Structure formats: C-alpha cells, structure tokens
Amino acid sequence: MTRREVLISGAGLAGPALALALHRHGMRATVVERAPALRDGGYKVDIRGAAIEALKRLGLFEAVRAADTAMRTVTYVRADGAPIAELDANLLMGRRGDDREIMRTDLTRILYDATAADVEYVFGDSIATVDERADGVAVTFASGATRRFDLVVGADGLHSATRRLVMGDVPLRHLGAYISIFDVPEDLGLDHQEVFFCAPGRMVFTYSTGAAAQTKAGLVFASPELPRTADPRPILRDRFAGMGWRVPAFLDALDGVPDLYFDSMSQVELPRWSAGRVVLLGDAAHCPAPSSGQGTSLALTGAYVLAGELAAGAGHEAAFRRYETVMRPYVERNLHLGRKMAGDMVPGGRWQIAFRNYGMRTLKYNPWKRQIIEQVTRPLHEAATAIELPMYPMAADV
C-alpha cells in the first residue's frame, strides 16, 4: 500500500471524513482550516441511504445514531401563530430505516474526535499557492510556511478557494433563492419540534432539538442572484419586513448573532473534479444546494470512495478517474433533486400556499397518508441510494 501524504483543505465535514478514511487505509492526512478553531455553529443535517453505509464502514454510525436529533413533530402555522397541521417529523421528512438527522456541530465533533489522534490539523491557515511537480505538490500557505505533499484535496465548500486556485473562477448555478440560519435567544417552548410559516416567496422556520437546546431560526426567500455582501442583515430585514408570527422577533435578534449563516441556493457543476494532483470533494466539487438535503450525504460518501480508490494501488490519475466514475451518476441524480426541490421549497403565491396548507391540514386524517408521503419522498430516496458502494478493504490496524 502506498504511504501517501495528502493535504486536505477544509475541516468541515468532507475533509475530516476523508482524513479518517485515508488513515484507515494507511495514508497520512493533514487538514488545514482557515478558521482559528473547529467551527461550533451549524444547523441540522440529514444522512441517508448510501452515506449511512459509508458511516458504518468507517465505524461512525453508532456515534451518529447516539447524537440523532430525535425530532418529534413538524407544525405549520398561520400568521397569528394558530396551527394549521402538526405531523410526525420522521414521516413528513421521509426518513427510512437507519436514516439519521444530526446537528452539524455534533457531526463535526464526531469526525474530529475520530481523527484528532492520527491526523494533523492546522487551524488559522489556508493554501495560498500550489506548485505541481513530478514527485508531488509544493504548497505555500497564507502564513508563509511551505510544505510538500503527494496530493491536495479541496474540501472547502461551495465557494472553494482550492477550486479557484486550480480551475479559476467557476460560475455557480443559482437556483433562485437564498437561505439564512441563526441562533435566536427567544424561548418558544420547543422540545424536539420544528415550526414552519410561509408567505408568497418566503418561508420561515424555527426548531429546537431539546428543551435545553439552542433555538434556531431559518429564513428562505426567492430572489435572482444578488451581489455577495459581508453583511446580509439589511437584505433579510428588507425581504421579511411585514411578516407575521414570530418573524419580527427573529429579525430583532439578527444584531446579536455572532455566526450568521447566509448563502445562495446554488449548485456547483464541473466537467471534472480534478486537475493534476489536486482533486475536489463534497460541495467544492458538486454542491447540490441545501434544497436537496443531500450535501452531507454526498460529502461522506465521496470521502469513502475517494479514499478507497486512492488506496487501490493505482496512480492518482487512475484513482481520480475511478472516483468520478463511481460518484458521477449519484451526484447527477442529487443535483437534479436539488433543482427540483428549490422550486418547491419557496412557495410562489397565495393559492399555492393555500393548496399546501389544505394538504397538510387533511393529511393527518387521511388513511393513506403514509403511501402519499412515500410517493412524494420517493425521488429523495432514489437519489440517496443511487450508488452501489464498492467494498474497499481497510487496514485492520494502522
């Protein structure tokens, strides 16, 4: 087995997952992260289908299952807060079998704890330049340090700096909406519950994963592509002005938010995911947009496949080609899902909202509700399982 030295840019989810898989195959990984420490913020994410099998093979499934959010209900409300419908969370979100939902910060910690003893983490730094040579890649970091690696992996998200270094500016595919998620101090009395409120072109949600857990709020709105901004608060206040329910209180909370997530619903579509000795992983390679609910699953599955192909013994060119061959149909299925769901996520007009509310209100009493939801969520399940994971033997003791 080749003892490769691999530099991974990004300590979110894809990067540490790849570092773990590489270590299990006997390779050395270094993870560089621009943030000064492991990021603690985040929202809840789903892990489904093939990604669950990848977690099991990496030995992380039990830890993830123990950290499941165990959400109980999803409630849709009117502008005055009156409930329209309350439904079982797992049923409505279409979870099956071992599918899990977990807070991103919990998954980040699980991955970090599984790798910290065996993987070198460099926080507060980033890749400045990459210089490919016959025997590897000479990397200069923003700090001025220089090191050599056999391979470099960009696992640094939708706006990947690694991708820009090796492929130039790649235009994103904007799906017509923006999303923001942040902590709110308000105690709404939610206990493993989530609440949705919709208006034309806008959706607001809030949830808590326990009586003592931090309450999160989310704002989604339809919009053509906007210029990137360092402070999205004025945009959010403008777009959600005049909405009822708890929205004014959520907007008031924006000033006190230290870690505000705001980004476009956008996808990354590339003809290839590698250039020389540099390869992309997760959202950096093929972000399916938050609307798909599949970004985390693609990252975990891709990490498992990329590490397995690198460990197969062929050169990196062959490994990268095989990684793409295995992953590409699965990725394309999930990109299609993300585009479809973006259109469904933000309601267009009052009649569409009224029709959705009627469906939610009557679903609880429909004897065929499970079959109806099964039909609605079938594209998600098909996308989540649209890959047959190869079996990559891992070192018993590395």
Tab-separated table of N, CA and C in Angstrom, residues 22 24 33 41 81 86 96 98 130 145 148 156-157 170 191-192 211 238 266 288 303 350-351 391 395 397:
chain	number	residue	atom	x	y	z
A	22	LEU	N	-8.718	7.938	4.878
A	22	LEU	CA	-7.322	7.784	4.451
A	22	LEU	C	-6.499	7.096	5.534
A	24	ARG	N	-7.574	5.046	7.779
A	24	ARG	CA	-7.970	3.629	7.846
A	24	ARG	C	-7.313	2.830	6.732
A	33	GLU	N	-7.300	24.431	7.949
A	33	GLU	CA	-8.594	25.100	8.088
A	33	GLU	C	-8.373	26.587	8.353
A	41	GLY	N	-20.726	26.246	15.153
A	41	GLY	CA	-22.079	26.571	14.730
A	41	GLY	C	-22.638	25.553	13.754
A	81	GLY	N	-50.001	32.584	14.390
A	81	GLY	CA	-49.445	31.501	15.198
A	81	GLY	C	-50.372	30.317	15.374
A	86	GLU	N	-50.117	19.564	12.492
A	86	GLU	CA	-48.955	19.027	13.192
A	86	GLU	C	-48.765	17.585	12.734
A	96	ARG	N	-36.167	6.822	6.502
A	96	ARG	CA	-36.388	5.377	6.471
A	96	ARG	C	-35.279	4.649	7.208
A	98	ASP	N	-32.334	3.288	8.855
A	98	ASP	CA	-31.241	3.875	9.626
A	98	ASP	C	-30.947	5.323	9.267
A	130	VAL	N	-0.290	26.498	-5.026
A	130	VAL	CA	0.081	25.101	-5.241
A	130	VAL	C	0.953	25.039	-6.491
A	145	ALA	N	4.414	29.486	5.483
A	145	ALA	CA	5.028	28.160	5.571
A	145	ALA	C	4.940	27.452	4.223
A	148	ARG	N	5.616	20.034	1.233
A	148	ARG	CA	5.380	19.199	0.061
A	148	ARG	C	4.409	18.088	0.412
A	156	ASP	N	-13.341	22.444	0.707
A	156	ASP	CA	-13.597	23.732	1.337
A	156	ASP	C	-14.861	24.419	0.831
A	157	GLY	N	-15.860	23.625	0.489
A	157	GLY	CA	-17.203	24.136	0.339
A	157	GLY	C	-17.575	24.789	-0.978
A	170	VAL	N	-15.216	29.542	-11.250
A	170	VAL	CA	-16.254	28.676	-11.820
A	170	VAL	C	-17.615	29.273	-11.477
A	191	ASP	N	-39.558	21.591	22.021
A	191	ASP	CA	-38.816	20.445	22.553
A	191	ASP	C	-38.835	19.351	21.497
A	192	HIS	N	-37.736	19.246	20.715
A	192	HIS	CA	-37.665	18.326	19.583
A	192	HIS	C	-38.818	18.592	18.611
A	211	ALA	N	-35.377	20.670	25.090
A	211	ALA	CA	-35.851	21.772	25.919
A	211	ALA	C	-34.714	22.698	26.320
A	238	ASP	N	-35.174	43.667	4.977
A	238	ASP	CA	-35.992	44.187	3.890
A	238	ASP	C	-36.919	43.117	3.331
A	266	SER	N	-27.318	27.492	-4.420
A	266	SER	CA	-26.556	27.372	-5.656
A	266	SER	C	-25.913	26.005	-5.765
A	288	PRO	N	-24.990	20.220	-4.181
A	288	PRO	CA	-26.330	20.037	-4.736
A	288	PRO	C	-27.330	21.086	-4.258
A	303	ALA	N	-16.077	10.961	0.374
A	303	ALA	CA	-14.861	10.756	1.154
A	303	ALA	C	-14.502	9.275	1.209
A	350	ARG	N	-50.202	32.966	-3.119
A	350	ARG	CA	-51.162	32.650	-2.054
A	350	ARG	C	-51.946	31.372	-2.356
A	351	TRP	N	-52.286	31.149	-3.635
A	351	TRP	CA	-53.035	29.943	-3.954
A	351	TRP	C	-52.181	28.696	-3.721
A	391	MET	N	-16.684	-2.136	-2.121
A	391	MET	CA	-16.105	-2.558	-0.857
A	391	MET	C	-14.600	-2.358	-0.928
A	395	ALA	N	-7.171	-1.317	6.342
A	395	ALA	CA	-6.149	-1.913	7.205
A	395	ALA	C	-6.765	-2.232	8.561
A	397	ASP	N	-5.220	-2.623	11.344
A	397	ASP	CA	-4.566	-1.853	12.415
A	397	ASP	C	-3.564	-0.918	11.767
